[in-house]
């Protein structure tokens, strides 16, 4: 499933939805490349502290944390990918607070001018 996400600039992205525990756990694992305008929106049951790890995620990502109002609560820029041989202790982990997390190719959050406090538009 997908939804159209409207950025503060007015730009629109069609993003993949990860709404179930299985879809959220898999996320972007095993993908070797992403289109420049690609995104995945993780949807959780409640607003909470969230921790993501990059095990078997073969592309660098930006992670945008959003609250119930779809307001950006934090951005993790250029989170490094892992490789097949990356030891567990070296796999990148990033956390934030929210109900949603938007993953974008590394550098996209800056390219789109995303900042803490901005609101993104989308429906589920």
PDB file of C-alpha atoms in Angstrom:
ATOM      1  CA  UNK A   1       0.000   0.000   0.000  1.00  0.00           C
ATOM      2  CA  UNK A   2       1.048   3.594  -0.639  1.00  0.00           C
ATOM      3  CA  UNK A   3      -0.062   7.112   0.193  1.00  0.00           C
ATOM      4  CA  UNK A   4       0.755  10.540  -1.205  1.00  0.00           C
ATOM      5  CA  UNK A   5       2.754  12.656   1.214  1.00  0.00           C
ATOM      6  CA  UNK A   6       2.781  16.455   0.827  1.00  0.00           C
ATOM      7  CA  UNK A   7       5.926  18.218   2.002  1.00  0.00           C
ATOM      8  CA  UNK A   8       5.961  21.774   3.419  1.00  0.00           C
ATOM      9  CA  UNK A   9       7.317  23.002   0.052  1.00  0.00           C
ATOM     10  CA  UNK A  10       4.230  21.603  -1.686  1.00  0.00           C
ATOM     11  CA  UNK A  11       6.194  18.780  -3.319  1.00  0.00           C
ATOM     12  CA  UNK A  12       4.410  15.443  -3.314  1.00  0.00           C
ATOM     13  CA  UNK A  13       5.900  11.982  -2.850  1.00  0.00           C
ATOM     14  CA  UNK A  14       4.156   8.653  -3.209  1.00  0.00           C
ATOM     15  CA  UNK A  15       5.448   6.637  -0.272  1.00  0.00           C
ATOM     16  CA  UNK A  16       5.136   2.986   0.624  1.00  0.00           C
ATOM     17  CA  UNK A  17       3.326   2.238   3.894  1.00  0.00           C
ATOM     18  CA  UNK A  18       4.612  -0.102   6.597  1.00  0.00           C
ATOM     19  CA  UNK A  19       1.573  -0.523   8.860  1.00  0.00           C
ATOM     20  CA  UNK A  20       1.847  -4.049  10.237  1.00  0.00           C
ATOM     21  CA  UNK A  21       4.456  -5.401  12.654  1.00  0.00           C
ATOM     22  CA  UNK A  22       5.867  -7.633   9.894  1.00  0.00           C
ATOM     23  CA  UNK A  23       6.072  -4.768   7.367  1.00  0.00           C
ATOM     24  CA  UNK A  24       7.665  -2.454   9.962  1.00  0.00           C
ATOM     25  CA  UNK A  25      10.218  -5.089  10.941  1.00  0.00           C
ATOM     26  CA  UNK A  26      11.252  -5.667   7.315  1.00  0.00           C
ATOM     27  CA  UNK A  27      11.155  -1.999   6.317  1.00  0.00           C
ATOM     28  CA  UNK A  28      13.809  -1.302   3.708  1.00  0.00           C
ATOM     29  CA  UNK A  29      15.949  -4.329   4.494  1.00  0.00           C
ATOM     30  CA  UNK A  30      17.754  -5.998   1.568  1.00  0.00           C
ATOM     31  CA  UNK A  31      17.134  -3.169  -0.914  1.00  0.00           C
ATOM     32  CA  UNK A  32      20.308  -2.253  -2.785  1.00  0.00           C
ATOM     33  CA  UNK A  33      19.165   1.167  -4.064  1.00  0.00           C
ATOM     34  CA  UNK A  34      16.287   3.605  -3.788  1.00  0.00           C
ATOM     35  CA  UNK A  35      14.884   6.106  -6.242  1.00  0.00           C
ATOM     36  CA  UNK A  36      15.686   9.720  -5.354  1.00  0.00           C
ATOM     37  CA  UNK A  37      12.006  10.478  -4.722  1.00  0.00           C
ATOM     38  CA  UNK A  38      11.280   7.262  -2.793  1.00  0.00           C
ATOM     39  CA  UNK A  39       9.982   7.030   0.760  1.00  0.00           C
ATOM     40  CA  UNK A  40       8.571   4.552   3.259  1.00  0.00           C
ATOM     41  CA  UNK A  41       6.226   5.680   6.010  1.00  0.00           C
ATOM     42  CA  UNK A  42       6.117   3.515   9.148  1.00  0.00           C
ATOM     43  CA  UNK A  43       2.815   3.731  11.022  1.00  0.00           C
ATOM     44  CA  UNK A  44       2.646   2.687  14.686  1.00  0.00           C
ATOM     45  CA  UNK A  45      -0.312   2.066  17.000  1.00  0.00           C
ATOM     46  CA  UNK A  46       0.541   4.892  19.390  1.00  0.00           C
ATOM     47  CA  UNK A  47       2.919   7.792  19.822  1.00  0.00           C
ATOM     48  CA  UNK A  48       6.022   6.527  21.632  1.00  0.00           C
ATOM     49  CA  UNK A  49       9.817   6.502  21.821  1.00  0.00           C
ATOM     50  CA  UNK A  50      11.009   4.574  18.749  1.00  0.00           C
ATOM     51  CA  UNK A  51      14.342   2.919  17.992  1.00  0.00           C
ATOM     52  CA  UNK A  52      15.357   1.831  14.501  1.00  0.00           C
ATOM     53  CA  UNK A  53      18.391  -0.226  13.574  1.00  0.00           C
ATOM     54  CA  UNK A  54      19.954  -0.681  10.158  1.00  0.00           C
ATOM     55  CA  UNK A  55      20.606  -4.442  10.152  1.00  0.00           C
ATOM     56  CA  UNK A  56      20.509  -5.715   6.545  1.00  0.00           C
ATOM     57  CA  UNK A  57      19.670  -2.212   5.305  1.00  0.00           C
ATOM     58  CA  UNK A  58      22.031  -1.742   2.377  1.00  0.00           C
ATOM     59  CA  UNK A  59      21.342   1.957   1.659  1.00  0.00           C
ATOM     60  CA  UNK A  60      22.066   5.078   3.724  1.00  0.00           C
ATOM     61  CA  UNK A  61      18.856   6.741   4.926  1.00  0.00           C
ATOM     62  CA  UNK A  62      17.355   9.851   6.493  1.00  0.00           C
ATOM     63  CA  UNK A  63      14.757   9.144   9.175  1.00  0.00           C
ATOM     64  CA  UNK A  64      12.047  11.706   9.937  1.00  0.00           C
ATOM     65  CA  UNK A  65      10.064  11.189  13.162  1.00  0.00           C
ATOM     66  CA  UNK A  66       6.499  12.583  13.248  1.00  0.00           C
ATOM     67  CA  UNK A  67       3.960  12.970  16.075  1.00  0.00           C
ATOM     68  CA  UNK A  68       0.177  12.491  15.999  1.00  0.00           C
ATOM     69  CA  UNK A  69      -0.213  15.930  14.395  1.00  0.00           C
ATOM     70  CA  UNK A  70       2.201  14.805  11.606  1.00  0.00           C
ATOM     71  CA  UNK A  71       4.668  17.389  12.947  1.00  0.00           C
ATOM     72  CA  UNK A  72       8.383  16.589  12.637  1.00  0.00           C
ATOM     73  CA  UNK A  73       9.788  15.824  16.095  1.00  0.00           C
ATOM     74  CA  UNK A  74      13.291  14.934  14.918  1.00  0.00           C
ATOM     75  CA  UNK A  75      15.429  14.000  11.930  1.00  0.00           C
ATOM     76  CA  UNK A  76      18.302  11.529  11.787  1.00  0.00           C
ATOM     77  CA  UNK A  77      20.356  12.543   8.754  1.00  0.00           C
ATOM     78  CA  UNK A  78      22.450  10.128   6.694  1.00  0.00           C
ATOM     79  CA  UNK A  79      22.098   7.068   8.895  1.00  0.00           C
ATOM     80  CA  UNK A  80      24.775   4.663   7.630  1.00  0.00           C
ATOM     81  CA  UNK A  81      23.834   1.406   5.968  1.00  0.00           C
ATOM     82  CA  UNK A  82      25.022  -1.993   7.092  1.00  0.00           C
ATOM     83  CA  UNK A  83      26.695  -4.654   4.984  1.00  0.00           C
ATOM     84  CA  UNK A  84      26.387  -8.431   4.991  1.00  0.00           C
ATOM     85  CA  UNK A  85      29.422  -8.635   7.250  1.00  0.00           C
ATOM     86  CA  UNK A  86      28.654  -5.731   9.611  1.00  0.00           C
ATOM     87  CA  UNK A  87      28.851  -7.075  13.179  1.00  0.00           C
ATOM     88  CA  UNK A  88      25.730  -6.527  15.295  1.00  0.00           C
ATOM     89  CA  UNK A  89      27.619  -4.175  17.617  1.00  0.00           C
ATOM     90  CA  UNK A  90      28.457  -1.875  14.689  1.00  0.00           C
ATOM     91  CA  UNK A  91      24.987  -1.656  13.121  1.00  0.00           C
ATOM     92  CA  UNK A  92      23.672   1.940  13.242  1.00  0.00           C
ATOM     93  CA  UNK A  93      20.743   2.679  15.549  1.00  0.00           C
ATOM     94  CA  UNK A  94      18.692   5.869  15.670  1.00  0.00           C
ATOM     95  CA  UNK A  95      15.787   6.842  17.846  1.00  0.00           C
ATOM     96  CA  UNK A  96      13.156   9.499  18.200  1.00  0.00           C
ATOM     97  CA  UNK A  97       9.613  10.091  19.360  1.00  0.00           C
ATOM     98  CA  UNK A  98       6.499   9.746  17.289  1.00  0.00           C
ATOM     99  CA  UNK A  99       3.616   7.871  15.776  1.00  0.00           C
ATOM    100  CA  UNK A 100       5.156   7.825  12.294  1.00  0.00           C
ATOM    101  CA  UNK A 101       8.651   7.521  10.847  1.00  0.00           C
ATOM    102  CA  UNK A 102       9.425   8.496   7.269  1.00  0.00           C
ATOM    103  CA  UNK A 103      12.514   6.910   5.737  1.00  0.00           C
ATOM    104  CA  UNK A 104      14.051   8.643   2.730  1.00  0.00           C
ATOM    105  CA  UNK A 105      17.269   8.161   0.769  1.00  0.00           C
ATOM    106  CA  UNK A 106      20.183   9.830   2.584  1.00  0.00           C
ATOM    107  CA  UNK A 107      20.328  13.568   1.889  1.00  0.00           C
ATOM    108  CA  UNK A 108      16.650  13.846   0.905  1.00  0.00           C
ATOM    109  CA  UNK A 109      15.540  15.525   4.158  1.00  0.00           C
ATOM    110  CA  UNK A 110      17.979  18.392   3.546  1.00  0.00           C
ATOM    111  CA  UNK A 111      17.203  18.503  -0.183  1.00  0.00           C
ATOM    112  CA  UNK A 112      13.486  18.869   0.625  1.00  0.00           C
ATOM    113  CA  UNK A 113      14.227  21.457   3.347  1.00  0.00           C
ATOM    114  CA  UNK A 114      12.661  19.388   6.127  1.00  0.00           C
ATOM    115  CA  UNK A 115      13.071  20.782   9.645  1.00  0.00           C
ATOM    116  CA  UNK A 116      11.833  20.002  13.129  1.00  0.00           C
ATOM    117  CA  UNK A 117       8.376  21.531  13.725  1.00  0.00           C
ATOM    118  CA  UNK A 118       7.175  21.356  10.128  1.00  0.00           C
ATOM    119  CA  UNK A 119       3.990  19.425   9.341  1.00  0.00           C
ATOM    120  CA  UNK A 120       3.704  16.838   6.565  1.00  0.00           C
ATOM    121  CA  UNK A 121       0.389  16.086   4.904  1.00  0.00           C
ATOM    122  CA  UNK A 122      -0.901  12.583   4.218  1.00  0.00           C
ATOM    123  CA  UNK A 123      -3.914  10.369   4.799  1.00  0.00           C
ATOM    124  CA  UNK A 124      -3.978   6.699   5.675  1.00  0.00           C
TER     125      UNK A 124
END
